[in-house]
Amino acid sequence: MIVRTLKDCENSDRSVSTETWKSVRLSLADDNMGYSFHITTIYAGSETPIWYKNHLETVYCMSGNGEVETVSDGKVYPIEPGTVYILDQHDNHLLRGGSEDMQLACVFNPPLNGREVHDADGAYQLNETPLQDA
Ligand code: 9YT
């Protein structure tokens, strides 16, 4: 069994920050679970274009508020604690933080390897180097 704490992972290279979000990667590919599991904070008032062409992602809101817009049809879905959205179609989308930061639990298939950040299209590539300590 593998046991980690959010606090320990926040203070390690498992924590990845950008201008609009922070991701703490509690479980990555080298745990050999077939998925990775992250706690993500989306900053209030931010907008992030995302298009996971190489991954499927499920996102569950634990706290805060925001919205997600699917680019293909312009539909906007409010996000609040208890909301889950499931990107089963590799959906191109815009993720927005609301009046306060959102805390999300995120699962990726295939699993992320390490410190991936979005490329110009809002995707993660598949060939990121694994963490040294993981
Ligand atoms: C919801 C989402 O995809 N936010 C971007 C960060 C991502 N969850 C990650 O790398 O943990």
mmCIF file with all atom_site columns, C-alpha atoms and ligand atoms in Angstrom:
data_model
loop_
_atom_site.group_PDB
_atom_site.id
_atom_site.type_symbol
_atom_site.label_atom_id
_atom_site.label_alt_id
_atom_site.label_comp_id
_atom_site.label_asym_id
_atom_site.label_entity_id
_atom_site.label_seq_id
_atom_site.pdbx_PDB_ins_code
_atom_site.Cartn_x
_atom_site.Cartn_y
_atom_site.Cartn_z
_atom_site.occupancy
_atom_site.B_iso_or_equiv
_atom_site.pdbx_formal_charge
_atom_site.auth_seq_id
_atom_site.auth_comp_id
_atom_site.auth_asym_id
_atom_site.auth_atom_id
_atom_site.pdbx_PDB_model_num
ATOM   1   C CA . MET A 1 1   ? 0.000   0.000  0.000   1.00 0.00 ? 1   MET A CA 1
ATOM   2   C CA . ILE A 1 2   ? 1.094   3.569  -0.664  1.00 0.00 ? 2   ILE A CA 1
ATOM   3   C CA . VAL A 1 3   ? 0.247   6.348  1.820   1.00 0.00 ? 3   VAL A CA 1
ATOM   4   C CA . ARG A 1 4   ? 0.841   10.079 1.266   1.00 0.00 ? 4   ARG A CA 1
ATOM   5   C CA . THR A 1 5   ? -0.628  13.293 2.641   1.00 0.00 ? 5   THR A CA 1
ATOM   6   C CA . LEU A 1 6   ? -1.733  16.361 0.727   1.00 0.00 ? 6   LEU A CA 1
ATOM   7   C CA . LYS A 1 7   ? 0.507   18.445 2.987   1.00 0.00 ? 7   LYS A CA 1
ATOM   8   C CA . ASP A 1 8   ? 3.620   16.399 2.167   1.00 0.00 ? 8   ASP A CA 1
ATOM   9   C CA . CYS A 1 9   ? 2.850   16.433 -1.573  1.00 0.00 ? 9   CYS A CA 1
ATOM   10  C CA . GLU A 1 10  ? 2.198   20.215 -1.545  1.00 0.00 ? 10  GLU A CA 1
ATOM   11  C CA . ASN A 1 11  ? 5.743   20.726 -0.280  1.00 0.00 ? 11  ASN A CA 1
ATOM   12  C CA . SER A 1 12  ? 7.349   18.590 -2.981  1.00 0.00 ? 12  SER A CA 1
ATOM   13  C CA . ASP A 1 13  ? 7.829   18.491 -6.746  1.00 0.00 ? 13  ASP A CA 1
ATOM   14  C CA . ARG A 1 14  ? 4.381   16.878 -6.930  1.00 0.00 ? 14  ARG A CA 1
ATOM   15  C CA . SER A 1 15  ? 2.992   20.440 -6.689  1.00 0.00 ? 15  SER A CA 1
ATOM   16  C CA . VAL A 1 16  ? 2.753   22.238 -10.051 1.00 0.00 ? 16  VAL A CA 1
ATOM   17  C CA . SER A 1 17  ? 1.647   25.889 -10.317 1.00 0.00 ? 17  SER A CA 1
ATOM   18  C CA . THR A 1 18  ? 0.542   28.031 -13.239 1.00 0.00 ? 18  THR A CA 1
ATOM   19  C CA . GLU A 1 19  ? -1.065  31.486 -13.413 1.00 0.00 ? 19  GLU A CA 1
ATOM   20  C CA . THR A 1 20  ? -4.603  30.086 -13.222 1.00 0.00 ? 20  THR A CA 1
ATOM   21  C CA . TRP A 1 21  ? -4.284  26.803 -11.280 1.00 0.00 ? 21  TRP A CA 1
ATOM   22  C CA . LYS A 1 22  ? -2.242  24.709 -8.909  1.00 0.00 ? 22  LYS A CA 1
ATOM   23  C CA . SER A 1 23  ? -2.177  20.906 -9.065  1.00 0.00 ? 23  SER A CA 1
ATOM   24  C CA . VAL A 1 24  ? -0.944  18.600 -6.305  1.00 0.00 ? 24  VAL A CA 1
ATOM   25  C CA . ARG A 1 25  ? -0.357  15.180 -7.857  1.00 0.00 ? 25  ARG A CA 1
ATOM   26  C CA . LEU A 1 26  ? -1.006  12.667 -5.116  1.00 0.00 ? 26  LEU A CA 1
ATOM   27  C CA . SER A 1 27  ? -0.665  9.623  -7.363  1.00 0.00 ? 27  SER A CA 1
ATOM   28  C CA . LEU A 1 28  ? 1.190   9.418  -10.691 1.00 0.00 ? 28  LEU A CA 1
ATOM   29  C CA . ALA A 1 29  ? 1.915   6.820  -13.368 1.00 0.00 ? 29  ALA A CA 1
ATOM   30  C CA . ASP A 1 30  ? 4.660   5.080  -11.444 1.00 0.00 ? 30  ASP A CA 1
ATOM   31  C CA . ASP A 1 31  ? 2.177   3.966  -8.773  1.00 0.00 ? 31  ASP A CA 1
ATOM   32  C CA . ASN A 1 32  ? 0.923   1.628  -11.550 1.00 0.00 ? 32  ASN A CA 1
ATOM   33  C CA . MET A 1 33  ? -2.769  2.222  -10.839 1.00 0.00 ? 33  MET A CA 1
ATOM   34  C CA . GLY A 1 34  ? -3.778  2.986  -14.433 1.00 0.00 ? 34  GLY A CA 1
ATOM   35  C CA . TYR A 1 35  ? -4.798  6.562  -13.531 1.00 0.00 ? 35  TYR A CA 1
ATOM   36  C CA . SER A 1 36  ? -3.349  9.585  -11.767 1.00 0.00 ? 36  SER A CA 1
ATOM   37  C CA . PHE A 1 37  ? -5.120  11.460 -8.965  1.00 0.00 ? 37  PHE A CA 1
ATOM   38  C CA . HIS A 1 38  ? -4.694  15.167 -8.295  1.00 0.00 ? 38  HIS A CA 1
ATOM   39  C CA . ILE A 1 39  ? -6.082  17.897 -6.044  1.00 0.00 ? 39  ILE A CA 1
ATOM   40  C CA . THR A 1 40  ? -6.386  21.017 -8.181  1.00 0.00 ? 40  THR A CA 1
ATOM   41  C CA . THR A 1 41  ? -7.097  24.602 -7.122  1.00 0.00 ? 41  THR A CA 1
ATOM   42  C CA . ILE A 1 42  ? -8.622  26.850 -9.791  1.00 0.00 ? 42  ILE A CA 1
ATOM   43  C CA . TYR A 1 43  ? -8.092  30.471 -8.880  1.00 0.00 ? 43  TYR A CA 1
ATOM   44  C CA . ALA A 1 44  ? -11.098 32.800 -8.462  1.00 0.00 ? 44  ALA A CA 1
ATOM   45  C CA . GLY A 1 45  ? -11.862 34.864 -11.565 1.00 0.00 ? 45  GLY A CA 1
ATOM   46  C CA . SER A 1 46  ? -9.463  32.904 -13.793 1.00 0.00 ? 46  SER A CA 1
ATOM   47  C CA . GLU A 1 47  ? -10.107 31.311 -17.191 1.00 0.00 ? 47  GLU A CA 1
ATOM   48  C CA . THR A 1 48  ? -8.116  28.309 -18.477 1.00 0.00 ? 48  THR A CA 1
ATOM   49  C CA . PRO A 1 49  ? -8.497  26.907 -22.014 1.00 0.00 ? 49  PRO A CA 1
ATOM   50  C CA . ILE A 1 50  ? -8.122  23.110 -21.838 1.00 0.00 ? 50  ILE A CA 1
ATOM   51  C CA . TRP A 1 51  ? -8.216  20.412 -24.512 1.00 0.00 ? 51  TRP A CA 1
ATOM   52  C CA . TYR A 1 52  ? -6.980  17.028 -23.303 1.00 0.00 ? 52  TYR A CA 1
ATOM   53  C CA . LYS A 1 53  ? -6.459  15.347 -26.668 1.00 0.00 ? 53  LYS A CA 1
ATOM   54  C CA . ASN A 1 54  ? -4.358  12.558 -25.134 1.00 0.00 ? 54  ASN A CA 1
ATOM   55  C CA . HIS A 1 55  ? -6.198  12.016 -21.830 1.00 0.00 ? 55  HIS A CA 1
ATOM   56  C CA . LEU A 1 56  ? -9.623  11.414 -20.304 1.00 0.00 ? 56  LEU A CA 1
ATOM   57  C CA . GLU A 1 57  ? -10.360 13.351 -17.098 1.00 0.00 ? 57  GLU A CA 1
ATOM   58  C CA . THR A 1 58  ? -13.028 13.225 -14.393 1.00 0.00 ? 58  THR A CA 1
ATOM   59  C CA . VAL A 1 59  ? -13.333 16.308 -12.183 1.00 0.00 ? 59  VAL A CA 1
ATOM   60  C CA . TYR A 1 60  ? -15.223 16.521 -8.863  1.00 0.00 ? 60  TYR A CA 1
ATOM   61  C CA . CYS A 1 61  ? -15.760 19.853 -7.090  1.00 0.00 ? 61  CYS A CA 1
ATOM   62  C CA . MET A 1 62  ? -15.127 19.754 -3.350  1.00 0.00 ? 62  MET A CA 1
ATOM   63  C CA . SER A 1 63  ? -15.372 23.463 -2.558  1.00 0.00 ? 63  SER A CA 1
ATOM   64  C CA . GLY A 1 64  ? -15.625 26.916 -4.117  1.00 0.00 ? 64  GLY A CA 1
ATOM   65  C CA . ASN A 1 65  ? -17.438 27.723 -7.347  1.00 0.00 ? 65  ASN A CA 1
ATOM   66  C CA . GLY A 1 66  ? -16.928 28.268 -11.044 1.00 0.00 ? 66  GLY A CA 1
ATOM   67  C CA . GLU A 1 67  ? -18.131 27.107 -14.446 1.00 0.00 ? 67  GLU A CA 1
ATOM   68  C CA . VAL A 1 68  ? -17.055 25.090 -17.466 1.00 0.00 ? 68  VAL A CA 1
ATOM   69  C CA . GLU A 1 69  ? -17.941 25.917 -21.085 1.00 0.00 ? 69  GLU A CA 1
ATOM   70  C CA . THR A 1 70  ? -17.752 23.420 -23.942 1.00 0.00 ? 70  THR A CA 1
ATOM   71  C CA . VAL A 1 71  ? -16.229 25.205 -26.931 1.00 0.00 ? 71  VAL A CA 1
ATOM   72  C CA . SER A 1 72  ? -18.071 23.169 -29.594 1.00 0.00 ? 72  SER A CA 1
ATOM   73  C CA . ASP A 1 73  ? -21.549 24.361 -28.550 1.00 0.00 ? 73  ASP A CA 1
ATOM   74  C CA . GLY A 1 74  ? -20.996 27.257 -26.132 1.00 0.00 ? 74  GLY A CA 1
ATOM   75  C CA . LYS A 1 75  ? -22.872 25.469 -23.319 1.00 0.00 ? 75  LYS A CA 1
ATOM   76  C CA . VAL A 1 76  ? -21.973 26.717 -19.837 1.00 0.00 ? 76  VAL A CA 1
ATOM   77  C CA . TYR A 1 77  ? -22.259 24.419 -16.808 1.00 0.00 ? 77  TYR A CA 1
ATOM   78  C CA . PRO A 1 78  ? -22.071 25.880 -13.302 1.00 0.00 ? 78  PRO A CA 1
ATOM   79  C CA . ILE A 1 79  ? -19.731 24.063 -10.908 1.00 0.00 ? 79  ILE A CA 1
ATOM   80  C CA . GLU A 1 80  ? -20.352 23.903 -7.171  1.00 0.00 ? 80  GLU A CA 1
ATOM   81  C CA . PRO A 1 81  ? -19.482 21.437 -4.409  1.00 0.00 ? 81  PRO A CA 1
ATOM   82  C CA . GLY A 1 82  ? -20.906 18.054 -5.412  1.00 0.00 ? 82  GLY A CA 1
ATOM   83  C CA . THR A 1 83  ? -20.692 18.678 -9.184  1.00 0.00 ? 83  THR A CA 1
ATOM   84  C CA . VAL A 1 84  ? -18.740 16.203 -11.305 1.00 0.00 ? 84  VAL A CA 1
ATOM   85  C CA . TYR A 1 85  ? -17.852 16.720 -14.973 1.00 0.00 ? 85  TYR A CA 1
ATOM   86  C CA . ILE A 1 86  ? -16.501 13.915 -17.092 1.00 0.00 ? 86  ILE A CA 1
ATOM   87  C CA . LEU A 1 87  ? -14.505 14.732 -20.231 1.00 0.00 ? 87  LEU A CA 1
ATOM   88  C CA . ASP A 1 88  ? -15.379 11.521 -22.081 1.00 0.00 ? 88  ASP A CA 1
ATOM   89  C CA . GLN A 1 89  ? -15.116 13.111 -25.546 1.00 0.00 ? 89  GLN A CA 1
ATOM   90  C CA . HIS A 1 90  ? -11.721 14.826 -25.149 1.00 0.00 ? 90  HIS A CA 1
ATOM   91  C CA . ASP A 1 91  ? -13.884 17.966 -25.018 1.00 0.00 ? 91  ASP A CA 1
ATOM   92  C CA . ASN A 1 92  ? -12.263 21.308 -25.779 1.00 0.00 ? 92  ASN A CA 1
ATOM   93  C CA . HIS A 1 93  ? -13.395 23.529 -22.884 1.00 0.00 ? 93  HIS A CA 1
ATOM   94  C CA . LEU A 1 94  ? -12.924 26.728 -20.907 1.00 0.00 ? 94  LEU A CA 1
ATOM   95  C CA . LEU A 1 95  ? -12.649 26.314 -17.136 1.00 0.00 ? 95  LEU A CA 1
ATOM   96  C CA . ARG A 1 96  ? -13.445 29.406 -15.069 1.00 0.00 ? 96  ARG A CA 1
ATOM   97  C CA . GLY A 1 97  ? -13.014 30.110 -11.395 1.00 0.00 ? 97  GLY A CA 1
ATOM   98  C CA . GLY A 1 98  ? -15.931 31.965 -9.798  1.00 0.00 ? 98  GLY A CA 1
ATOM   99  C CA . SER A 1 99  ? -16.120 34.294 -6.813  1.00 0.00 ? 99  SER A CA 1
ATOM   100 C CA . GLU A 1 100 ? -13.794 32.049 -4.800  1.00 0.00 ? 100 GLU A CA 1
ATOM   101 C CA . ASP A 1 101 ? -11.085 29.471 -5.526  1.00 0.00 ? 101 ASP A CA 1
ATOM   102 C CA . MET A 1 102 ? -12.353 26.017 -6.516  1.00 0.00 ? 102 MET A CA 1
ATOM   103 C CA . GLN A 1 103 ? -10.905 22.836 -5.026  1.00 0.00 ? 103 GLN A CA 1
ATOM   104 C CA . LEU A 1 104 ? -11.233 19.922 -7.448  1.00 0.00 ? 104 LEU A CA 1
ATOM   105 C CA . ALA A 1 105 ? -10.355 16.233 -7.244  1.00 0.00 ? 105 ALA A CA 1
ATOM   106 C CA . CYS A 1 106 ? -9.166  15.103 -10.697 1.00 0.00 ? 106 CYS A CA 1
ATOM   107 C CA . VAL A 1 107 ? -8.513  11.654 -12.165 1.00 0.00 ? 107 VAL A CA 1
ATOM   108 C CA . PHE A 1 108 ? -6.547  11.221 -15.421 1.00 0.00 ? 108 PHE A CA 1
ATOM   109 C CA . ASN A 1 109 ? -6.417  8.221  -17.746 1.00 0.00 ? 109 ASN A CA 1
ATOM   110 C CA . PRO A 1 110 ? -3.764  7.521  -18.915 1.00 0.00 ? 110 PRO A CA 1
ATOM   111 C CA . PRO A 1 111 ? -1.975  8.701  -15.765 1.00 0.00 ? 111 PRO A CA 1
ATOM   112 C CA . LEU A 1 112 ? 0.252   11.753 -15.797 1.00 0.00 ? 112 LEU A CA 1
ATOM   113 C CA . ASN A 1 113 ? 3.954   11.033 -15.282 1.00 0.00 ? 113 ASN A CA 1
ATOM   114 C CA . GLY A 1 114 ? 5.139   14.075 -13.369 1.00 0.00 ? 114 GLY A CA 1
ATOM   115 C CA . ARG A 1 115 ? 5.120   17.838 -13.792 1.00 0.00 ? 115 ARG A CA 1
ATOM   116 C CA . GLU A 1 116 ? 3.058   18.217 -16.995 1.00 0.00 ? 116 GLU A CA 1
ATOM   117 C CA . VAL A 1 117 ? 1.697   21.671 -17.833 1.00 0.00 ? 117 VAL A CA 1
ATOM   118 C CA . HIS A 1 118 ? -0.653  22.550 -20.690 1.00 0.00 ? 118 HIS A CA 1
ATOM   119 C CA . ASP A 1 119 ? 0.818   23.020 -24.168 1.00 0.00 ? 119 ASP A CA 1
ATOM   120 C CA . ALA A 1 120 ? -0.350  25.749 -26.582 1.00 0.00 ? 120 ALA A CA 1
ATOM   121 C CA . ASP A 1 121 ? -3.577  23.796 -27.263 1.00 0.00 ? 121 ASP A CA 1
ATOM   122 C CA . GLY A 1 122 ? -4.332  23.179 -23.576 1.00 0.00 ? 122 GLY A CA 1
ATOM   123 C CA . ALA A 1 123 ? -3.231  19.523 -23.763 1.00 0.00 ? 123 ALA A CA 1
ATOM   124 C CA . TYR A 1 124 ? -0.737  17.409 -21.833 1.00 0.00 ? 124 TYR A CA 1
ATOM   125 C CA . GLN A 1 125 ? 1.797   15.441 -23.861 1.00 0.00 ? 125 GLN A CA 1
ATOM   126 C CA . LEU A 1 126 ? 2.342   11.752 -23.085 1.00 0.00 ? 126 LEU A CA 1
ATOM   127 C CA . ASN A 1 127 ? 6.119   11.718 -22.752 1.00 0.00 ? 127 ASN A CA 1
ATOM   128 C CA . GLU A 1 128 ? 6.801   13.797 -19.621 1.00 0.00 ? 128 GLU A CA 1
ATOM   129 C CA . THR A 1 129 ? 9.681   12.583 -17.455 1.00 0.00 ? 129 THR A CA 1
ATOM   130 C CA . PRO A 1 130 ? 8.652   10.816 -14.219 1.00 0.00 ? 130 PRO A CA 1
ATOM   131 C CA . LEU A 1 131 ? 9.524   12.528 -10.910 1.00 0.00 ? 131 LEU A CA 1
ATOM   132 C CA . GLN A 1 132 ? 12.847  11.514 -9.348  1.00 0.00 ? 132 GLN A CA 1
ATOM   133 C CA . ASP A 1 133 ? 11.401  10.933 -5.870  1.00 0.00 ? 133 ASP A CA 1
ATOM   134 C CA . ALA A 1 134 ? 8.153   9.212  -6.840  1.00 0.00 ? 134 ALA A CA 1
HETATM 135 C C1 . 9YT B 2 .   ? -9.551  20.622 -14.056 1.00 0.00 ? 1   9YT B C1 1
HETATM 136 C C2 . 9YT B 2 .   ? -8.243  20.684 -14.727 1.00 0.00 ? 1   9YT B C2 1
HETATM 137 O O1 . 9YT B 2 .   ? -7.934  19.929 -15.601 1.00 0.00 ? 1   9YT B O1 1
HETATM 138 N N1 . 9YT B 2 .   ? -7.422  21.643 -14.280 1.00 0.00 ? 1   9YT B N1 1
HETATM 139 C C3 . 9YT B 2 .   ? -6.069  21.774 -14.765 1.00 0.00 ? 1   9YT B C3 1
HETATM 140 C C4 . 9YT B 2 .   ? -5.067  21.060 -13.895 1.00 0.00 ? 1   9YT B C4 1
HETATM 141 C C5 . 9YT B 2 .   ? -5.249  19.552 -13.905 1.00 0.00 ? 1   9YT B C5 1
HETATM 142 N N2 . 9YT B 2 .   ? -6.413  19.144 -13.166 1.00 0.00 ? 1   9YT B N2 1
HETATM 143 C C6 . 9YT B 2 .   ? -4.065  18.888 -13.256 1.00 0.00 ? 1   9YT B C6 1
HETATM 144 O O2 . 9YT B 2 .   ? -2.996  18.834 -13.870 1.00 0.00 ? 1   9YT B O2 1
HETATM 145 O O3 . 9YT B 2 .   ? -4.208  18.408 -12.146 1.00 0.00 ? 1   9YT B O3 1
#
